[in-house]
Amino acid sequence: MAFTGRPELLLPAGDLEKLKYAFKYGADAVYAGLPAASLRARPNGFSREDLIEGIKHAHDLGEKVYATVNIFPHNSKLQAIEDHIKWLRDEAKPDALIIADTGIIHMMKEIWPEGEIHLSVQANNVNWRQLKFWYDLGVTRVILSRELRLKEIEEMHKKVPEMELEAFVHGAICIAYSGRCLISNYMSARDPNYGTC
């Protein structure tokens, strides 16, 4: 997608009602996911049926939904992730998947090669060489680390103009560097990058 001069307003959607409100209030797209495959492992408001309905609602409005598949799974979860991606491809039909794990990206390229991949903020992209690497692997958008300054983002865009860039407008709200929170594990035995922090 070439930059048109107007940024895309992308909002989180924790359930079907929030998804619909996001579009009522001007969102161009939302991101949403089912707990088992996203960094919101605790139950949220989405069932498979709700996600399908939400994506259909967005598409009827001419808007987009990006599905989160951004956990870092252990071996025991890989088959479930593969099955989930196939379900997204065949039934839910989101506009892109937000992925952080290189193994899941590899899996995605095998089972849904035409699917669009957005690289999660969890991958900590902080320089233009990373953008070039991901672009060469077929990633179409990189969600940048929240700690970047506008000048750094501008330089990244100039060096790799073909890559779509996404940035959080609220900056970092974690107690540690984007997605590398260890205090969660220390305080409550909830692991970072596994959806429970």
mmCIF file of C-alpha atoms in Angstrom:
data_model
loop_
_atom_site.group_PDB
_atom_site.id
_atom_site.type_symbol
_atom_site.label_atom_id
_atom_site.label_comp_id
_atom_site.label_asym_id
_atom_site.label_seq_id
_atom_site.Cartn_x
_atom_site.Cartn_y
_atom_site.Cartn_z
ATOM 1 C CA MET A 1 0.000 0.000 0.000
ATOM 2 C CA ALA A 2 1.552 3.295 -1.069
ATOM 3 C CA PHE A 3 1.378 6.183 1.361
ATOM 4 C CA THR A 4 -1.501 8.442 0.391
ATOM 5 C CA GLY A 5 -0.725 11.316 2.731
ATOM 6 C CA ARG A 6 -3.385 10.173 5.207
ATOM 7 C CA PRO A 7 -2.342 7.721 7.900
ATOM 8 C CA GLU A 8 -4.492 4.728 8.711
ATOM 9 C CA LEU A 9 -6.167 4.944 12.117
ATOM 10 C CA LEU A 10 -5.828 1.478 13.645
ATOM 11 C CA LEU A 11 -7.536 0.695 16.955
ATOM 12 C CA PRO A 12 -7.614 -2.366 19.212
ATOM 13 C CA ALA A 13 -10.815 -4.395 19.416
ATOM 14 C CA GLY A 14 -11.195 -6.561 22.507
ATOM 15 C CA ASP A 15 -14.640 -7.827 21.575
ATOM 16 C CA LEU A 16 -17.260 -7.521 18.856
ATOM 17 C CA GLU A 17 -18.947 -4.500 20.433
ATOM 18 C CA LYS A 18 -15.638 -2.613 20.699
ATOM 19 C CA LEU A 19 -14.845 -3.517 17.102
ATOM 20 C CA LYS A 20 -18.115 -1.956 15.940
ATOM 21 C CA TYR A 21 -17.571 1.150 18.079
ATOM 22 C CA ALA A 22 -14.058 1.579 16.705
ATOM 23 C CA PHE A 23 -15.468 1.889 13.200
ATOM 24 C CA LYS A 24 -18.290 4.188 14.357
ATOM 25 C CA TYR A 25 -15.637 6.524 15.765
ATOM 26 C CA GLY A 26 -13.561 6.644 12.600
ATOM 27 C CA ALA A 27 -11.164 3.697 12.640
ATOM 28 C CA ASP A 28 -9.875 2.579 9.262
ATOM 29 C CA ALA A 29 -8.867 -0.781 10.702
ATOM 30 C CA VAL A 30 -8.788 -2.732 13.943
ATOM 31 C CA TYR A 31 -6.609 -5.489 15.308
ATOM 32 C CA ALA A 32 -8.173 -8.388 17.129
ATOM 33 C CA GLY A 33 -7.409 -11.950 18.017
ATOM 34 C CA LEU A 34 -8.414 -15.073 19.820
ATOM 35 C CA PRO A 35 -6.699 -15.589 23.177
ATOM 36 C CA ALA A 36 -4.836 -18.809 22.326
ATOM 37 C CA ALA A 37 -2.823 -17.166 19.537
ATOM 38 C CA SER A 38 -2.411 -13.593 20.705
ATOM 39 C CA LEU A 39 -0.712 -11.715 23.499
ATOM 40 C CA ARG A 40 -4.016 -11.475 25.305
ATOM 41 C CA ALA A 41 -4.117 -15.079 26.507
ATOM 42 C CA ARG A 42 -6.688 -14.385 29.191
ATOM 43 C CA PRO A 43 -10.204 -14.644 27.790
ATOM 44 C CA ASN A 44 -11.338 -11.617 25.851
ATOM 45 C CA GLY A 45 -14.694 -11.043 24.234
ATOM 46 C CA PHE A 46 -13.950 -12.801 20.949
ATOM 47 C CA SER A 47 -15.154 -16.223 19.955
ATOM 48 C CA ARG A 48 -14.492 -17.642 16.504
ATOM 49 C CA GLU A 49 -18.016 -16.694 15.473
ATOM 50 C CA ASP A 50 -17.583 -13.137 16.768
ATOM 51 C CA LEU A 51 -14.313 -12.702 14.908
ATOM 52 C CA ILE A 52 -15.897 -13.897 11.664
ATOM 53 C CA GLU A 53 -18.849 -11.530 12.207
ATOM 54 C CA GLY A 54 -16.510 -8.648 13.047
ATOM 55 C CA ILE A 55 -14.417 -9.157 9.933
ATOM 56 C CA LYS A 56 -17.540 -9.346 7.776
ATOM 57 C CA HIS A 57 -18.856 -6.147 9.423
ATOM 58 C CA ALA A 58 -15.565 -4.361 8.721
ATOM 59 C CA HIS A 59 -15.480 -5.529 5.116
ATOM 60 C CA ASP A 60 -19.085 -4.426 4.592
ATOM 61 C CA LEU A 61 -17.931 -0.945 5.682
ATOM 62 C CA GLY A 62 -14.898 -1.109 3.391
ATOM 63 C CA GLU A 63 -12.560 -1.295 6.406
ATOM 64 C CA LYS A 64 -9.976 -3.833 7.581
ATOM 65 C CA VAL A 65 -9.265 -6.262 10.398
ATOM 66 C CA TYR A 66 -5.775 -7.489 11.234
ATOM 67 C CA ALA A 67 -5.695 -10.738 13.226
ATOM 68 C CA THR A 68 -3.102 -11.122 15.952
ATOM 69 C CA VAL A 69 -1.040 -14.295 15.946
ATOM 70 C CA ASN A 70 1.793 -12.717 17.891
ATOM 71 C CA ILE A 71 2.752 -15.177 20.616
ATOM 72 C CA PHE A 72 6.106 -16.954 20.763
ATOM 73 C CA PRO A 73 4.908 -20.580 20.914
ATOM 74 C CA HIS A 74 6.727 -23.568 22.316
ATOM 75 C CA ASN A 75 6.866 -26.775 20.226
ATOM 76 C CA SER A 76 3.713 -28.097 21.861
ATOM 77 C CA LYS A 77 1.703 -25.143 20.484
ATOM 78 C CA LEU A 78 2.911 -25.218 16.874
ATOM 79 C CA GLN A 79 0.210 -27.531 15.521
ATOM 80 C CA ALA A 80 -2.503 -25.430 17.157
ATOM 81 C CA ILE A 81 -1.021 -22.282 15.598
ATOM 82 C CA GLU A 82 -0.902 -23.946 12.173
ATOM 83 C CA ASP A 83 -4.538 -25.009 12.531
ATOM 84 C CA HIS A 84 -5.460 -21.487 13.634
ATOM 85 C CA ILE A 85 -3.788 -19.868 10.631
ATOM 86 C CA LYS A 86 -5.602 -22.274 8.309
ATOM 87 C CA TRP A 87 -8.889 -21.380 10.012
ATOM 88 C CA LEU A 88 -8.148 -17.661 9.616
ATOM 89 C CA ARG A 89 -7.290 -18.200 5.933
ATOM 90 C CA ASP A 90 -10.303 -20.371 5.109
ATOM 91 C CA GLU A 91 -13.059 -19.029 7.333
ATOM 92 C CA ALA A 92 -12.349 -15.721 9.064
ATOM 93 C CA LYS A 93 -10.479 -14.060 6.180
ATOM 94 C CA PRO A 94 -8.715 -11.138 7.927
ATOM 95 C CA ASP A 95 -6.812 -8.596 5.854
ATOM 96 C CA ALA A 96 -3.454 -9.415 7.450
ATOM 97 C CA LEU A 97 -1.898 -11.307 10.327
ATOM 98 C CA ILE A 98 0.195 -9.558 12.965
ATOM 99 C CA ILE A 99 3.067 -11.929 13.755
ATOM 100 C CA ALA A 100 6.197 -11.641 15.901
ATOM 101 C CA ASP A 101 7.751 -15.114 15.842
ATOM 102 C CA THR A 102 10.007 -16.013 12.908
ATOM 103 C CA GLY A 103 8.812 -19.621 13.008
ATOM 104 C CA ILE A 104 5.202 -18.509 12.611
ATOM 105 C CA ILE A 105 6.225 -16.261 9.707
ATOM 106 C CA HIS A 106 7.900 -19.272 8.092
ATOM 107 C CA MET A 107 4.769 -21.345 8.710
ATOM 108 C CA MET A 108 2.581 -18.582 7.263
ATOM 109 C CA LYS A 109 4.678 -18.451 4.082
ATOM 110 C CA GLU A 110 4.153 -22.210 3.629
ATOM 111 C CA ILE A 111 0.427 -22.482 4.323
ATOM 112 C CA TRP A 112 -0.843 -19.029 3.273
ATOM 113 C CA PRO A 113 1.804 -17.597 0.931
ATOM 114 C CA GLU A 114 -0.475 -14.887 -0.437
ATOM 115 C CA GLY A 115 -1.488 -13.752 3.065
ATOM 116 C CA GLU A 116 -0.294 -10.364 4.214
ATOM 117 C CA ILE A 117 2.087 -10.254 7.187
ATOM 118 C CA HIS A 118 2.476 -7.318 9.561
ATOM 119 C CA LEU A 119 5.432 -7.679 11.914
ATOM 120 C CA SER A 120 4.445 -7.181 15.548
ATOM 121 C CA VAL A 121 5.950 -4.547 17.810
ATOM 122 C CA GLN A 122 7.181 -7.533 19.851
ATOM 123 C CA ALA A 123 9.928 -8.014 17.236
ATOM 124 C CA ASN A 124 11.562 -4.743 18.407
ATOM 125 C CA ASN A 125 12.319 -3.095 15.070
ATOM 126 C CA VAL A 126 14.555 -0.096 15.692
ATOM 127 C CA ASN A 127 16.580 0.385 12.493
ATOM 128 C CA TRP A 128 16.205 0.449 8.734
ATOM 129 C CA ARG A 129 18.327 -2.676 8.166
ATOM 130 C CA GLN A 130 15.716 -4.673 10.057
ATOM 131 C CA LEU A 131 13.017 -3.193 7.805
ATOM 132 C CA LYS A 132 14.954 -4.215 4.711
ATOM 133 C CA PHE A 133 15.440 -7.746 6.077
ATOM 134 C CA TRP A 134 11.715 -8.177 6.781
ATOM 135 C CA TYR A 135 10.704 -6.622 3.452
ATOM 136 C CA ASP A 136 12.955 -9.098 1.626
ATOM 137 C CA LEU A 137 11.134 -11.921 3.477
ATOM 138 C CA GLY A 138 7.744 -10.693 2.300
ATOM 139 C CA VAL A 139 6.546 -8.710 5.316
ATOM 140 C CA THR A 140 4.432 -5.776 4.127
ATOM 141 C CA ARG A 141 4.233 -3.706 7.326
ATOM 142 C CA VAL A 142 6.413 -3.311 10.403
ATOM 143 C CA ILE A 143 4.985 -2.098 13.684
ATOM 144 C CA LEU A 144 7.875 -0.085 15.069
ATOM 145 C CA SER A 145 9.231 -0.139 18.603
ATOM 146 C CA ARG A 146 7.576 2.534 20.682
ATOM 147 C CA GLU A 147 10.887 3.992 21.847
ATOM 148 C CA LEU A 148 11.814 5.461 18.444
ATOM 149 C CA ARG A 149 11.998 9.192 17.836
ATOM 150 C CA LEU A 150 10.224 10.718 14.828
ATOM 151 C CA LYS A 151 13.587 11.517 13.247
ATOM 152 C CA GLU A 152 14.560 7.841 13.408
ATOM 153 C CA ILE A 153 11.246 6.804 11.849
ATOM 154 C CA GLU A 154 11.738 9.352 9.081
ATOM 155 C CA GLU A 155 15.188 7.944 8.312
ATOM 156 C CA MET A 156 13.818 4.393 8.276
ATOM 157 C CA HIS A 157 11.115 5.431 5.807
ATOM 158 C CA LYS A 158 13.663 7.134 3.552
ATOM 159 C CA LYS A 159 15.932 4.068 3.511
ATOM 160 C CA VAL A 160 13.123 1.530 2.920
ATOM 161 C CA PRO A 161 10.216 3.532 1.414
ATOM 162 C CA GLU A 162 8.442 0.425 0.132
ATOM 163 C CA MET A 163 7.785 -0.851 3.672
ATOM 164 C CA GLU A 164 4.612 0.258 5.434
ATOM 165 C CA LEU A 165 5.361 1.599 8.903
ATOM 166 C CA GLU A 166 3.073 1.567 11.897
ATOM 167 C CA ALA A 167 3.688 3.475 15.121
ATOM 168 C CA PHE A 168 1.850 3.703 18.417
ATOM 169 C CA VAL A 169 0.740 7.278 19.045
ATOM 170 C CA HIS A 170 0.780 6.795 22.826
ATOM 171 C CA GLY A 171 4.374 5.581 23.032
ATOM 172 C CA ALA A 172 5.512 2.940 25.495
ATOM 173 C CA ILE A 173 3.360 2.056 28.476
ATOM 174 C CA CYS A 174 5.304 -1.025 29.574
ATOM 175 C CA ILE A 175 7.684 -0.936 32.512
ATOM 176 C CA ALA A 176 10.440 -2.368 30.327
ATOM 177 C CA TYR A 177 11.616 -2.092 26.737
ATOM 178 C CA SER A 178 8.807 -2.969 24.297
ATOM 179 C CA GLY A 179 7.594 -6.460 24.993
ATOM 180 C CA ARG A 180 10.621 -7.550 27.004
ATOM 181 C CA CYS A 181 8.947 -7.208 30.391
ATOM 182 C CA LEU A 182 10.505 -9.434 33.023
ATOM 183 C CA ILE A 183 8.793 -7.857 36.019
ATOM 184 C CA SER A 184 5.575 -9.653 35.094
ATOM 185 C CA ASN A 185 7.275 -13.022 35.511
ATOM 186 C CA TYR A 186 9.027 -11.946 38.691
ATOM 187 C CA MET A 187 5.926 -10.496 40.364
ATOM 188 C CA SER A 188 3.232 -12.928 39.229
ATOM 189 C CA ALA A 189 4.847 -15.801 37.298
ATOM 190 C CA ARG A 190 3.151 -14.555 34.126
ATOM 191 C CA ASP A 191 5.543 -14.909 31.225
ATOM 192 C CA PRO A 192 6.150 -12.109 28.736
ATOM 193 C CA ASN A 193 5.703 -12.868 25.038
ATOM 194 C CA TYR A 194 3.430 -15.762 25.800
ATOM 195 C CA GLY A 195 0.274 -13.742 26.287
ATOM 196 C CA THR A 196 -0.014 -13.905 30.053
ATOM 197 C CA CYS A 197 1.904 -10.823 31.217
#
